[in-house]
Coordinates of C-alpha atoms in Angstrom, one line a residue:
X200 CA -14.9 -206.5 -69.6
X201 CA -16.3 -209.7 -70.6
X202 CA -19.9 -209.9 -71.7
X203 CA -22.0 -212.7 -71.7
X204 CA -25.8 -213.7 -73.5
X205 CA -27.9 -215.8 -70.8
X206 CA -31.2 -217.7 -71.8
X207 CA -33.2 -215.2 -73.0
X208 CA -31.3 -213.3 -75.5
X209 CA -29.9 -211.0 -72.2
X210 CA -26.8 -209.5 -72.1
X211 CA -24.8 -209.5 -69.1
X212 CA -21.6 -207.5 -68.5
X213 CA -19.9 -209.7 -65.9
X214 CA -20.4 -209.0 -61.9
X215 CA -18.7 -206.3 -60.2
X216 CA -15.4 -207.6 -58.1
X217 CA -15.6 -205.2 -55.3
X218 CA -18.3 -204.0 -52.6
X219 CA -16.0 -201.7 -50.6
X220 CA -18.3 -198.5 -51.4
X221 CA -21.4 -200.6 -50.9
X222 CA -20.5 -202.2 -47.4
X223 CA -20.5 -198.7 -46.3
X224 CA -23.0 -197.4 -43.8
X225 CA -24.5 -194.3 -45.8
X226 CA -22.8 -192.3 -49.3
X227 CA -21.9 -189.6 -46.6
X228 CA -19.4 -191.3 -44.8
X229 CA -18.1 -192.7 -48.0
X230 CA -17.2 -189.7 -49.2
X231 CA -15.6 -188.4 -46.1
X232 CA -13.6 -191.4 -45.4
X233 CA -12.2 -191.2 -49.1
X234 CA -11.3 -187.1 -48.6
X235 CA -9.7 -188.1 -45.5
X236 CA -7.3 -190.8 -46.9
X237 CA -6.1 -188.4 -49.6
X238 CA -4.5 -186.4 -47.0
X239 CA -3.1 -183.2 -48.6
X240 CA -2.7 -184.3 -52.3
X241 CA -4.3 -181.8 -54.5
X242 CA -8.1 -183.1 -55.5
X243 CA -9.6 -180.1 -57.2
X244 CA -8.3 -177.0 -59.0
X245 CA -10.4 -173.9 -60.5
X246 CA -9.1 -173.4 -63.9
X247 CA -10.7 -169.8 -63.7
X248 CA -9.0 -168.7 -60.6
X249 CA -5.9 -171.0 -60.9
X250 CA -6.9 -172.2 -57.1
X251 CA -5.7 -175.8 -56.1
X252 CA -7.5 -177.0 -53.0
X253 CA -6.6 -180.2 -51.4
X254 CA -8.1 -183.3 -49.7
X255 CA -7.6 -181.9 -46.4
X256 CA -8.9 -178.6 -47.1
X257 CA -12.2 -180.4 -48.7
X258 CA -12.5 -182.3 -45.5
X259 CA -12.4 -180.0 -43.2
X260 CA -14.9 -178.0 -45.4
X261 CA -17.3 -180.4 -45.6
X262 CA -17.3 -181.2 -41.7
X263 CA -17.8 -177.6 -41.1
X264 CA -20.6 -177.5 -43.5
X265 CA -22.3 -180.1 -42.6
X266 CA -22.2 -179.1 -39.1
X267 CA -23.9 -175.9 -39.9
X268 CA -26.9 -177.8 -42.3
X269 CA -27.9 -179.4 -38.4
X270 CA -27.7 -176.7 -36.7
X271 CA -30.0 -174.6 -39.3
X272 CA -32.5 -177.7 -38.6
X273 CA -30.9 -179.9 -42.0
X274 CA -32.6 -183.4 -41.1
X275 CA -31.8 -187.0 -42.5
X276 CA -33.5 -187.1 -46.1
X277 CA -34.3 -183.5 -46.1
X278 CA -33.7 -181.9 -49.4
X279 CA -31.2 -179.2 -50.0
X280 CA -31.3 -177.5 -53.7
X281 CA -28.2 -176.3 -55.3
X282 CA -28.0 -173.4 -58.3
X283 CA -24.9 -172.8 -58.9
X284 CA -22.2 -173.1 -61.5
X285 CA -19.6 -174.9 -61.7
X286 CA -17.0 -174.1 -57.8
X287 CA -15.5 -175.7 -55.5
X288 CA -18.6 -174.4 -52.8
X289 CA -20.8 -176.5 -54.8
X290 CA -18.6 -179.4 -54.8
X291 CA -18.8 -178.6 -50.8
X292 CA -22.3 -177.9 -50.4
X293 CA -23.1 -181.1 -52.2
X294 CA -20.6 -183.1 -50.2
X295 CA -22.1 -181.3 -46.6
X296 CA -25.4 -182.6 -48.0
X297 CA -24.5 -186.0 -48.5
X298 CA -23.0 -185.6 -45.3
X299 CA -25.8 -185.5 -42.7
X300 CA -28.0 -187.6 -45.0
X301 CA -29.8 -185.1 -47.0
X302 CA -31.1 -185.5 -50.9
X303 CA -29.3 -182.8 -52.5
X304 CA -31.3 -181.6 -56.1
X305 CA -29.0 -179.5 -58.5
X306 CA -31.1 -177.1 -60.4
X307 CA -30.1 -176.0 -64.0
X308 CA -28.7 -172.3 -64.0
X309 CA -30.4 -171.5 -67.2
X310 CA -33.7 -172.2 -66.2
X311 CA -36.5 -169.7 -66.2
X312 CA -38.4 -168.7 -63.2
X313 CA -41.1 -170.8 -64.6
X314 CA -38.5 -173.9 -64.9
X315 CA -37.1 -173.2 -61.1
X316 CA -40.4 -173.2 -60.2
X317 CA -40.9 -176.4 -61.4
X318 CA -38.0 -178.1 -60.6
X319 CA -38.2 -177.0 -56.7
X320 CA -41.7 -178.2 -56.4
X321 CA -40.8 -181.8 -57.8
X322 CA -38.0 -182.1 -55.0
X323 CA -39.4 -179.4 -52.5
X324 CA -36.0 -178.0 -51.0
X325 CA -35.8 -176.8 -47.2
X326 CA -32.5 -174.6 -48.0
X327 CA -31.4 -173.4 -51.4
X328 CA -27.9 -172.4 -52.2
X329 CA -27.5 -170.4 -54.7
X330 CA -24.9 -168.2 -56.9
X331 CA -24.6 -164.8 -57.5
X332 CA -26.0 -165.4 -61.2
X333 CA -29.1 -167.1 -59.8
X334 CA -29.6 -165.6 -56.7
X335 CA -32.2 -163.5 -58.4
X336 CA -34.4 -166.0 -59.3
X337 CA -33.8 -168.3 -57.1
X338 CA -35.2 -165.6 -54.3
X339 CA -38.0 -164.5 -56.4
X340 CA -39.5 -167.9 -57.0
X341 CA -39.2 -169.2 -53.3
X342 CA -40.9 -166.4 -52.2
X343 CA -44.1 -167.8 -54.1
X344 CA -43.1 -171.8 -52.2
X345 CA -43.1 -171.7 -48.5
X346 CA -41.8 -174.8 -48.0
X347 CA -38.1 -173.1 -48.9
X348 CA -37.2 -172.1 -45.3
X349 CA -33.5 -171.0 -46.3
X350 CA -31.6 -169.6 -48.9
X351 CA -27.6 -169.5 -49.0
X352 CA -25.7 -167.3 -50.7
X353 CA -22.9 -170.0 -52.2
X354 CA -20.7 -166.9 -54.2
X355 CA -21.0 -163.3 -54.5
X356 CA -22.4 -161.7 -51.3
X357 CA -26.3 -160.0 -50.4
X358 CA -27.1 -158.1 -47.6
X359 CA -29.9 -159.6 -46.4
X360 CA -28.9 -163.4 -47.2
X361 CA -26.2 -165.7 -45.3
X362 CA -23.5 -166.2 -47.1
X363 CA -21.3 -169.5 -47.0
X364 CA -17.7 -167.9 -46.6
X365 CA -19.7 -166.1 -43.7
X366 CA -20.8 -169.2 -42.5
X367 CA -18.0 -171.2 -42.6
X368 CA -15.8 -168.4 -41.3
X369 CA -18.3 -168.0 -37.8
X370 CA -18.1 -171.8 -37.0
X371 CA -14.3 -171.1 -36.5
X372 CA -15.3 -168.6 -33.8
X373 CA -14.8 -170.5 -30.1
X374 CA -18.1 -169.7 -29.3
X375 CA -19.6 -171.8 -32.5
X376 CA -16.4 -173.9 -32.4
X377 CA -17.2 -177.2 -34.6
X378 CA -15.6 -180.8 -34.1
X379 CA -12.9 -181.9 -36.1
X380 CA -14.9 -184.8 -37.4
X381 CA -18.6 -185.6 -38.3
X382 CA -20.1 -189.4 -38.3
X383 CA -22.4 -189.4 -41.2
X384 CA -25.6 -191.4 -39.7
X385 CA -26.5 -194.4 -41.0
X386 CA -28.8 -194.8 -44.4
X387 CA -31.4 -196.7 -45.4
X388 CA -29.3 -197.0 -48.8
X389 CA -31.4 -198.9 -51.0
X390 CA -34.0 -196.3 -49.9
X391 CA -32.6 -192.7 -49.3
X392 CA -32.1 -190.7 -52.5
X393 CA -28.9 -189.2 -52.4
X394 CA -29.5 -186.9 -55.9
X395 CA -32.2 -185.5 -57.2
X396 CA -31.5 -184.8 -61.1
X397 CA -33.2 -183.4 -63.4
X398 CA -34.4 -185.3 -66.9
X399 CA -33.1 -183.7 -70.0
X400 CA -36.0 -182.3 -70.9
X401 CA -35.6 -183.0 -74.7
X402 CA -39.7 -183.6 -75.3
X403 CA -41.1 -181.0 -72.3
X404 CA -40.5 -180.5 -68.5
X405 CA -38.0 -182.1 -66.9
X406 CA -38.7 -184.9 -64.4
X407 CA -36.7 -185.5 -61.2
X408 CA -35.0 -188.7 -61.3
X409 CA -34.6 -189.9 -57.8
X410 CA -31.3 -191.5 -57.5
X411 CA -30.5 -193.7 -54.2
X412 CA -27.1 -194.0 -52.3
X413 CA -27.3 -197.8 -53.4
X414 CA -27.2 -196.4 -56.7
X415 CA -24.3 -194.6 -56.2
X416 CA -22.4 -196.6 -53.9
X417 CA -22.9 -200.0 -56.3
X418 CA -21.8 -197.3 -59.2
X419 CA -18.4 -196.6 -57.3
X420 CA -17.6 -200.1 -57.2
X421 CA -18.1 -200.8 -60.8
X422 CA -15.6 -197.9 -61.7
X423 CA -13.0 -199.4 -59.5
X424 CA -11.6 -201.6 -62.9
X425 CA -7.3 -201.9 -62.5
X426 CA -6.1 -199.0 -64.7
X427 CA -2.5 -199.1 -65.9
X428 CA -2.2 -195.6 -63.9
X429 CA -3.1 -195.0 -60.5
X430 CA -6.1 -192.8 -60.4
X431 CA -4.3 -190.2 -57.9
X432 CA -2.2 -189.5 -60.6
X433 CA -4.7 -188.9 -63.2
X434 CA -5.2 -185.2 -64.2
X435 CA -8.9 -184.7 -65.5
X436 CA -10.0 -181.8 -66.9
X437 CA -14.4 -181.0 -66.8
X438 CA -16.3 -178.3 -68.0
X439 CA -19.6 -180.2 -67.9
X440 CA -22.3 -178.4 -65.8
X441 CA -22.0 -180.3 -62.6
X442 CA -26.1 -179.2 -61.7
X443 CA -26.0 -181.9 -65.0
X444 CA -26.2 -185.8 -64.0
X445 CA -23.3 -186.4 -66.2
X446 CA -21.2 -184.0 -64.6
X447 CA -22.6 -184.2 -61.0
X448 CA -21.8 -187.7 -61.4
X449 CA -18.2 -187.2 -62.8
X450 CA -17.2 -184.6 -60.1
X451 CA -18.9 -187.2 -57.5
X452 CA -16.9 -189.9 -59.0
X453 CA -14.0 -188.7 -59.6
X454 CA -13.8 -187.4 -56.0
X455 CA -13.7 -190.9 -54.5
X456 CA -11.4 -191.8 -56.8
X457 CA -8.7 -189.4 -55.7
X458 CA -8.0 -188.1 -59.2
X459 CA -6.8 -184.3 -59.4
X460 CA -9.9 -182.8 -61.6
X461 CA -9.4 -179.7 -63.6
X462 CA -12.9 -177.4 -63.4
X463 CA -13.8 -174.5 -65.3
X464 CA -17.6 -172.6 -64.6
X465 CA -18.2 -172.3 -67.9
X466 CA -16.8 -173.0 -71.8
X467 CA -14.4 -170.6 -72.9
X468 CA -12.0 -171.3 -75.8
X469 CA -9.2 -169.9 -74.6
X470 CA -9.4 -170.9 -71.1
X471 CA -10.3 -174.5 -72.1
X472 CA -7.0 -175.1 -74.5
X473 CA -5.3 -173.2 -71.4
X474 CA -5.9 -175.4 -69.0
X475 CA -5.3 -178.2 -71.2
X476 CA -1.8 -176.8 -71.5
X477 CA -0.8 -175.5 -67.8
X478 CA -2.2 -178.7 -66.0
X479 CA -1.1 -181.3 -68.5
X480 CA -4.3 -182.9 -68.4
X481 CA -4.4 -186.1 -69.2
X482 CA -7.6 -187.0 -69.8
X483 CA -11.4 -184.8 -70.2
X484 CA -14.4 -185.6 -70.0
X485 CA -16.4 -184.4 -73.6
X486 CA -19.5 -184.1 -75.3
X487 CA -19.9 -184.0 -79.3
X488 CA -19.8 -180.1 -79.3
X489 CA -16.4 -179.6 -78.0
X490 CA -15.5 -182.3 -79.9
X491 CA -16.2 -180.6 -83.0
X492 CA -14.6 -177.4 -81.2
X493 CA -11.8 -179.6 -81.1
X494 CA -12.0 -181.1 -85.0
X495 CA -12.8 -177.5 -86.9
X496 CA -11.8 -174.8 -84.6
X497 CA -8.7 -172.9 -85.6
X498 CA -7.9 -171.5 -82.1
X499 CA -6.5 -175.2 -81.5
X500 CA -3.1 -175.0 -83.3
X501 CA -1.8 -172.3 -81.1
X502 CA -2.2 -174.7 -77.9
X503 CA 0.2 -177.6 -77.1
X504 CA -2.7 -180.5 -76.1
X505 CA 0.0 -183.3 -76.2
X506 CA -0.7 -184.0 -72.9
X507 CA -3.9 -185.4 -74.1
X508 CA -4.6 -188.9 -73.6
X509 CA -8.4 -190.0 -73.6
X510 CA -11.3 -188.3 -74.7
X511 CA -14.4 -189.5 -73.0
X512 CA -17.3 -189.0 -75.1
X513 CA -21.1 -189.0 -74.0
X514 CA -24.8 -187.3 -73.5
X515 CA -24.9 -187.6 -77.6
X516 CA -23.6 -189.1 -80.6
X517 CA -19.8 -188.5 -82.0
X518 CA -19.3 -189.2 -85.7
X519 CA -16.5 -191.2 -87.0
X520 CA -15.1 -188.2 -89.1
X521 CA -15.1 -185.9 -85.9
X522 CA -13.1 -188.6 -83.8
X523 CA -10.6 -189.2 -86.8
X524 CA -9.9 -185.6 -87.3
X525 CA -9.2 -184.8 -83.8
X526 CA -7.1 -188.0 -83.6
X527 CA -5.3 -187.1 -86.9
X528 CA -5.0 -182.9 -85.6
X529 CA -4.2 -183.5 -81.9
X530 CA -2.4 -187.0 -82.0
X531 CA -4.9 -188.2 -78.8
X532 CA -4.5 -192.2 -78.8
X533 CA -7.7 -192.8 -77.2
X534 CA -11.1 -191.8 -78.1
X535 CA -13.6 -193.1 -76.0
X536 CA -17.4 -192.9 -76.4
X537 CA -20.0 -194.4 -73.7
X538 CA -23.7 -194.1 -73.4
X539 CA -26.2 -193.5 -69.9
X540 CA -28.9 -191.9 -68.7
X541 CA -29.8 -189.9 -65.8
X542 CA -31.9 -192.8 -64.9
X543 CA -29.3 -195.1 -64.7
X544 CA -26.6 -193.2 -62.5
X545 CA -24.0 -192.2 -64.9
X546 CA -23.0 -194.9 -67.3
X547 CA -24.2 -198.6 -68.5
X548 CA -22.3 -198.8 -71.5
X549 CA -18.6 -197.9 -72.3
X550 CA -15.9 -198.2 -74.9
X551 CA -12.6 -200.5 -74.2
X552 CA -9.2 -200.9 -75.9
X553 CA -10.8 -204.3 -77.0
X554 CA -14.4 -202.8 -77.8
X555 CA -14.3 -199.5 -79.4
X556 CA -15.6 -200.0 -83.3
X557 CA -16.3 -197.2 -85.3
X558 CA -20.0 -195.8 -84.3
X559 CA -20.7 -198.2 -81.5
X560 CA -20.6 -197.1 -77.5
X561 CA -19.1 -199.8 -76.4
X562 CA -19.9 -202.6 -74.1
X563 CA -21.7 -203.7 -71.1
X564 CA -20.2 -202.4 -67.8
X565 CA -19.8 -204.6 -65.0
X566 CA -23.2 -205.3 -63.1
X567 CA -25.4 -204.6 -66.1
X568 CA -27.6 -206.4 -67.8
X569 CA -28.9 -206.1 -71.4
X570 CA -32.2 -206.7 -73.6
X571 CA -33.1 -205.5 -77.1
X572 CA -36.8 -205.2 -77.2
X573 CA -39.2 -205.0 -80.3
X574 CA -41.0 -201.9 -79.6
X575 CA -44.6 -203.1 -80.9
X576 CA -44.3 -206.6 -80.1
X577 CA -42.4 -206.7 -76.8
X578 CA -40.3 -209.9 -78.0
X579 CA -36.6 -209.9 -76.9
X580 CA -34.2 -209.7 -80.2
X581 CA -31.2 -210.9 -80.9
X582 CA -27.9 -210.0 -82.0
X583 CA -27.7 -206.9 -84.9
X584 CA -31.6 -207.0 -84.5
X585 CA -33.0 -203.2 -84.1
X586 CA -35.0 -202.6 -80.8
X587 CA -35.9 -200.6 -77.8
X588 CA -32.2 -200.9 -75.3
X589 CA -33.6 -202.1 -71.9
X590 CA -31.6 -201.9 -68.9
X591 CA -31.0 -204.0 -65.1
X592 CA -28.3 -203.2 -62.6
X593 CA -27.6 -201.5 -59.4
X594 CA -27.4 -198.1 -60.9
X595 CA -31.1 -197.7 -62.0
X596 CA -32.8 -195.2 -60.6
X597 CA -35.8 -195.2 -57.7
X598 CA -37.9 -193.5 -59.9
X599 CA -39.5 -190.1 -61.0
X600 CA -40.1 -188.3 -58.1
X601 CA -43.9 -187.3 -57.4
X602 CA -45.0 -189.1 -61.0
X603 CA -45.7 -193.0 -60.3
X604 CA -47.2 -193.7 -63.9
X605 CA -43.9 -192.4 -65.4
X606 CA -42.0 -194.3 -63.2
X607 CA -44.1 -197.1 -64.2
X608 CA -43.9 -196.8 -67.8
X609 CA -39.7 -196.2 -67.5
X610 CA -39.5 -199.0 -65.5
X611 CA -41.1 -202.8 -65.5
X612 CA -40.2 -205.7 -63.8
X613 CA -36.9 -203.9 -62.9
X614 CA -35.8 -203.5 -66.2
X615 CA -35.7 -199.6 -67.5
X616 CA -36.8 -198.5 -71.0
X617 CA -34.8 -196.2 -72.4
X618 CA -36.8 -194.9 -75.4
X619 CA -33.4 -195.5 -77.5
X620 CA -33.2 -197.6 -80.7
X621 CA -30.0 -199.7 -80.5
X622 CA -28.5 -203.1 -81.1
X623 CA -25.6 -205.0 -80.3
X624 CA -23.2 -207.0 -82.7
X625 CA -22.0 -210.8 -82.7
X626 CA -19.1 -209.2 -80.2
X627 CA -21.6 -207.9 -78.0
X628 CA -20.8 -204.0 -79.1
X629 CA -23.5 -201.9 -78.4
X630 CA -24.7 -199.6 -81.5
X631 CA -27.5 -196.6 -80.7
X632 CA -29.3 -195.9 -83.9
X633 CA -31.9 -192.9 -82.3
X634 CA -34.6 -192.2 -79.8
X635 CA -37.7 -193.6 -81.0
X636 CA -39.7 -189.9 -80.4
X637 CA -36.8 -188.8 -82.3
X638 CA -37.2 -191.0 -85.5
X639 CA -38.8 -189.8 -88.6
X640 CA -41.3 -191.2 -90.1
X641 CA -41.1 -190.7 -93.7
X642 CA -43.3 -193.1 -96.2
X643 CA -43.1 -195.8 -93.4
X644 CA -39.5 -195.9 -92.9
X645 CA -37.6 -195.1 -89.8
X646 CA -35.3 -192.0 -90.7
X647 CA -32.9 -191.5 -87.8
X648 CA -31.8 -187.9 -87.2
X649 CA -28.6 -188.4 -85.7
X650 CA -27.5 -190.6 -89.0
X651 CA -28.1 -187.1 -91.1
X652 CA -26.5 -185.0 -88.7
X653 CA -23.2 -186.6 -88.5
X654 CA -23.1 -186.6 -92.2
X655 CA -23.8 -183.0 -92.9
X656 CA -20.9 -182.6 -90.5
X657 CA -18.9 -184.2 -92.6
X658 CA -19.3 -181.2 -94.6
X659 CA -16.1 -178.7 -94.5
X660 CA -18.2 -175.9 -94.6
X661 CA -20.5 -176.6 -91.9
X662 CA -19.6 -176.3 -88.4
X663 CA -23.2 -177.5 -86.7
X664 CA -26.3 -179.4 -87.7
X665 CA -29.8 -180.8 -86.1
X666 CA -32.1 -182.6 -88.3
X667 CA -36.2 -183.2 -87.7
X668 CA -39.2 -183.8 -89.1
X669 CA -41.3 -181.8 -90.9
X670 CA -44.9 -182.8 -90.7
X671 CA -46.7 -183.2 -94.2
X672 CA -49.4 -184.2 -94.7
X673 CA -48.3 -187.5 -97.9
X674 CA -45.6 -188.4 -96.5
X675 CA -46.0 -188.1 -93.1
X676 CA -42.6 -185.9 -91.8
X677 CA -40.2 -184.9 -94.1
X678 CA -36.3 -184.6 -93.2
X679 CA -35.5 -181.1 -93.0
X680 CA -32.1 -179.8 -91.1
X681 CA -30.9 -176.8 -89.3
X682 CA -27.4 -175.8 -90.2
X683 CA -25.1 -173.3 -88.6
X684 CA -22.2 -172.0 -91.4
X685 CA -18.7 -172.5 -90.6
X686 CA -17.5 -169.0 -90.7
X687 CA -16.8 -166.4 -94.0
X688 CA -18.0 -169.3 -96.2
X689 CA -20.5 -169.5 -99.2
X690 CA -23.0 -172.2 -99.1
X691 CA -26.6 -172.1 -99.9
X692 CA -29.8 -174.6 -99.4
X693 CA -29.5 -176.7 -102.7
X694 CA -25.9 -177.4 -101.4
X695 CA -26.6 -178.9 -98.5
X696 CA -29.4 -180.6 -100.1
X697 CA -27.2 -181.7 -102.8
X698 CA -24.6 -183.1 -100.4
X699 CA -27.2 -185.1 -98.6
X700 CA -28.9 -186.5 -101.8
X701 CA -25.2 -187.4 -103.1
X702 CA -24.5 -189.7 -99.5
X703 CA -27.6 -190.9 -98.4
X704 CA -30.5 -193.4 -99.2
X705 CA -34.0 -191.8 -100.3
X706 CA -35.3 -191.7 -97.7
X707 CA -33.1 -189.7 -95.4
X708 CA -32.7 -186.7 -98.1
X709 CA -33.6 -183.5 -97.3
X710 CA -37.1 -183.1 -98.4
X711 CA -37.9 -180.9 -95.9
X712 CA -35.7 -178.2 -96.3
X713 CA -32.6 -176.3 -94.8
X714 CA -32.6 -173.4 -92.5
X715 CA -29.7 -171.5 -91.6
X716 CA -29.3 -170.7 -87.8
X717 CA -26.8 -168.7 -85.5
X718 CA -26.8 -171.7 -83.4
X719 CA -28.4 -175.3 -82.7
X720 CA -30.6 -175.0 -79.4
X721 CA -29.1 -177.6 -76.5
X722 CA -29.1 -178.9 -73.1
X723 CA -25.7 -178.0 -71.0
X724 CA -24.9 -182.2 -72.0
X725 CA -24.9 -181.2 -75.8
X726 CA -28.1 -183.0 -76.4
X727 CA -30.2 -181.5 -79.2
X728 CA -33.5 -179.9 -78.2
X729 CA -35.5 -180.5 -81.2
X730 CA -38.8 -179.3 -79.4
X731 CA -37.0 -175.9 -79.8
X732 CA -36.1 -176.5 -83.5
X733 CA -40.2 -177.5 -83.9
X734 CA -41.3 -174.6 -82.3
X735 CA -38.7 -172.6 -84.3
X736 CA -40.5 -173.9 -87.5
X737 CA -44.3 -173.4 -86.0
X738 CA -43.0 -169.8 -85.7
X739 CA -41.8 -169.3 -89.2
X740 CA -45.0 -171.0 -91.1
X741 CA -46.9 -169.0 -88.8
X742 CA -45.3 -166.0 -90.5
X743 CA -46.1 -167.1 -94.0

C-alpha cells in the first residue's frame, strides 16, 4: 500500500484493483456464490463444542433459511434483529437475512431492557432471533413494540416460540420441501442497508449506523490484497462479539474469504489458549485487553501458542510495552494494529510490514482518502500537524438511522468526522493521539487519556488502567485514573502517583487522584466507557 498527498493536503491510499464483489447483483448472492465455491472445505468451527461445519453445510443452511424468512412474510429491506452470542445459527441467520435482501440489526447481549428497547426502535425489526440468554428480554420488550411480528428462538428451546433447529428441520419434510438453491433479488446497493450496527455508545445511547451493501461489497474488494498464503488456508481464531461491528464485520469478511475461523461465545482463558493450541491458529483477531491477557497473564506459559503468527489489533489503543512483551513471551512475528469505526465498515487504516512504527495504526487502505482538520478553524493540516482525522471512501456509512442532524454533523460534503485527534508522519503513518470529548483539559493543555493509560500499564504491578478528568473548578479537569491491581501485590495511591509524576510532563500527572477498582467498565470491543468511570466518581463525592 502506497499512499499518496493530492492538492489539498489529502491523503489517498491508492485505488482498489478489483470490483468482483461490487459487480455483483446484491451482498446476498455474494455471499452465497462464495459458500458455494468452497465446496466442503471446513469454514467455521465452534471452539466451545469442537463442531467443524463446512461450506456446504452453511450453504445449504442458509438456502433453507432464507426460504423460511419469505414464507413468514420476510420482504426485501425488511429488518430482522439478531441477539445472540457468538454460533454458527447467528452466522446463518445473518447470512438468510442478507439473503432475501433484508437489513439485518445485531443487538448487544448485555443490554438492558431499557437499551433493547432502544436499539429495536432505531431499526424497528419484523422478526427477532434471539438466544436462550436473551430470550427473556428480548420477549418482554417486544411485547411493549408491535411492530415485532416474530420472535425465533436461535438456541435453547421455549414452548411457546419457534425454534430454528425446528424450523430448519420441518422444511426437510416433502410437504414444505425447499429448492436446492435461492437467487438473492437484486439490490439497490448503494441504497439498501445491509447492517444495522450499533455506535459504541462511549458518551450515551447508541446510534444505529446504517451500513449499505455498496459498503460492504466495495469493503470486500479492498481486502482482496495478494497475501503470501492463500486465505483458504488461513486458520483465524475470534472471540470478538459478532452483534459488535468489528466482529460482525470480521466473521462477514472472513466468510467470503474462505478462511477456516476459529469462534468461541464468549472469553474464557482456558478455552482461548486451548484453541489456540488444538487448531494451530494462525492468526486472531485482538483487542488491547487480551492483549494484556496475553503480556501479564500467567496461565500463558502452560499453552504452546507457536502457532501464532499475527495479531491484529483494533477498537482501542495497544502500547508499545504490551506488543513487545507479548513478542518477547510468545515469539509472534507480527503485531498488527489498525484503526475504524462502525461508520466506516470495518477498517480505513491498517498496519503493513513496511508501515508498522511504534504507536502509529498504520496506513491508508486502498480506496481511502485522508484529511487532518483543525478542529476550531476547519483548515486542512499537514504532515505531523495535530487535527480532527476525516475520512472518504466506499466504506462510509449511509448514515444514523432515524437521526438526520447527526448524520449531518458526522458527515459533510462526503467526508466523515471522526471526533479522533490524529496525525500522520512524513511516511504517511497514521498516529491517533485521543478522541477530542475524551481529552482533558487541564490549565489549557490538551491531556490525552490513552497517553496515561498505556503508561501506568507499564507498571508491573498493574494489570488495568482508565484515566479521566476530574472537574475542578482552577484548573478546569484534573487527571485522575482508575487502576485495577495485578494480583497479591502491594501498591498504594502515592505510588501510582509517584510513577506517573517520575514519566510524564506536568500536565498529565495525576492530580486528580487514584481509585482502585475490581475492574475498568468496557464495551464488548474493549473500548473504555469513561461515562461509567464519571458516573462512578458522581457517586462517590455524592457520598462525601
Amino acid at each position: 500500500m502506497t499512499s499518496t498527498l493530492l492538492p489539498g493536503n489529502i491523503v489517498y491510499g491508492g485505488p482498489i484493483t478489483t470490483s468482483e464483489a461490487q459487480d455483483y447483483p446484491s451482498l446476498g448472492q455474494y455471499v452465497l456464490d462464495k459458500y458455494k465455491s468452497f465446496g466442503d472445505q471446513t469454514v467455521m468451527i465452534d471452539a466451545f463444542t469442537n463442531t467443524e461445519y463446512s461450506a456446504k453445510f452453511m450453504y445449504d443452511s442458509i438456502v433453507r433459511l432464507a426460504q423460511i424468512l419469505q414464507k413468514l412474510g420476510v420482504k426485501q429491506n425488511d429488518v430482522i434483529g439478531l441477539s445472540s452470542e457468538n454460533s454458527i445459527n447467528f452466522a446463518i441467520a445473518m447470512f438468510a437475512g442478507f439473503a432475501v435482501g433484508a437489513t439485518v440489526a445485531p443487538f448487544n447481549v448485555t443490554y438492558s431492557d431499557r437499551e433493547v428497547d432502544h436499539a429495536i426502535n432505531l431499526s424497528r425489526p419484523k422478526i427477532i432471533f434471539a438466544s436462550k440468554i436473551t430470550m427473556d428480554c428480548i420477549v418482554r420488550v417486544a411485547k411493549k413494540n408491535k411492530f415485532v411480528k416474530g420472535i425465533i428462538a436461535i438456541s435453547g428451546s421455549t414452548s411457546n416460540l419457534p425454534n430454528l433447529h425446528s424450523l430448519l428441520d420441518l422444511m426437510s419434510n416433502d410437504k414444505y420441501k425447499t429448492k436446492p438453491d435461492f437467487t438473492s433479488p437484486q439490490a439497490n446497493k448503494a441504497d439498501d442497508v445491509a447492517l444495522i450496527v450499533c455506535s459504541s455508545g462511549t458518551t450515551g445511547l447508541p446510534k444505529g449506523v446504517q451500513l449499505t451493501q455498496f459498503n460492504l461489497l466495495a469493503t470486500f474488494d479492498s481486502q482482496i490484497q495478494p497475501t503470501m498464503i492463500p486465505f483458504s488456508e488461513i486458520t483465524l481464531l475470534t472471540v470478538i462479539p459478532w452483534f459488535h461491528a468489528y466482529g460482525c464485520l470480521t466473521m462477514i469478511t472472513t466468510a467470503t474469504l474462505g478462511t477456516r475461523l476459529v469462534y468461541l461465545p464468549k472469553f474464557e482463558e482456558k478455552l482461548f489458549l486451548s484453541a489456540i493450541e488444538k487448531y494451530r491458529v494462525m492468526m486472531a483477531i485482538m483487542v488491547p485487553p487480551l492483549m494484556v491477557f496475553l503480556a501479564k497473564h500467567p496461565i500463558v506459559d502452560k499453552y504452546d501458542l507457536s502457532s501464532l503468527m499475527v495479531l491484529l489489533c483494533g477498537a482501542a489503543p495497544l502500547s508499545r510495552e504490551t506488543e513487545d512483551q507479548i513478542k518477547e513471551r510468545i515469539g509472534v512475528p507480527f503485531i498488527r494494529q489498525g484503526y475504524g469505526l462502525s461508520e466506516v465498515t470495518m477498517s480505513v487504516l491498517v498496519q503493513t510490514d513496511e508501515y508498522c512504527k511504534p504507536g502509529s495504526v498504520g496506513v491508508l487502505k486502498v480506496g481511502i482518502y485522508a484529511k487532518v482538520v483543525d478542529p476550531d478553524t476547519g483548515k486542512i493540516l499537514g504532515a505531523n500537524e495535530r487535527g480532527e482525522l476525516c475520512f472518504k471512501g466506499d466504506g462510509i456509512m449511509k448514515g444514523y438511522i432515524g437521526d438526520t442532524k447527526s448524520t449531518q454533523t458526522a458527515i459533510k460534503d462526503g467526508w466523515l468526522h471522526t471526533g479522533d485527534i490524529g496525525y500522520y508522519d512524513d511516511s504517511f503513518e497514521f498516529f491517533i493521539v485521543d478522541r477530542i470529548k475524551e481529552l482533558i483539559k487541564y490549565k489549557g493543555f490538551q491531556v490525552p487519556p490513552a497517553e496515561i493509560e498505556a503508561l501506568l500499564l507499564t507498571h508491573e504491578k498493574i494489570k488495568d488502567a482508565a484515566v479521566i478528568g476530574k472537574p475542578d473548578e482552577e484548573a478546569g479537569e484534573l487527571p485522575m485514573a482508575f487502576v485495577v491491581k495485578q494480583a497479591n501485590v502491594e501498591l498504594t495511591t502515592g505510588d501510582v502517583i509517584s510513577f506517573v509524576h517520575d514519566h510524564a510532563s506536568p500536565a498529565k500527572r495525576l492530580r486528580g487522584g487514584v481509585i482502585f477498582v475490581e475492574e475498568i467498565p468496557k464495551n464488548p470491543s474493549g473500548k473504555i466507557l469513561r461515562r461509567v468511570l464519571r458516573e462512578m466518581l458522581k457517586k462517590q463525592k455524592s457520598k462525601l
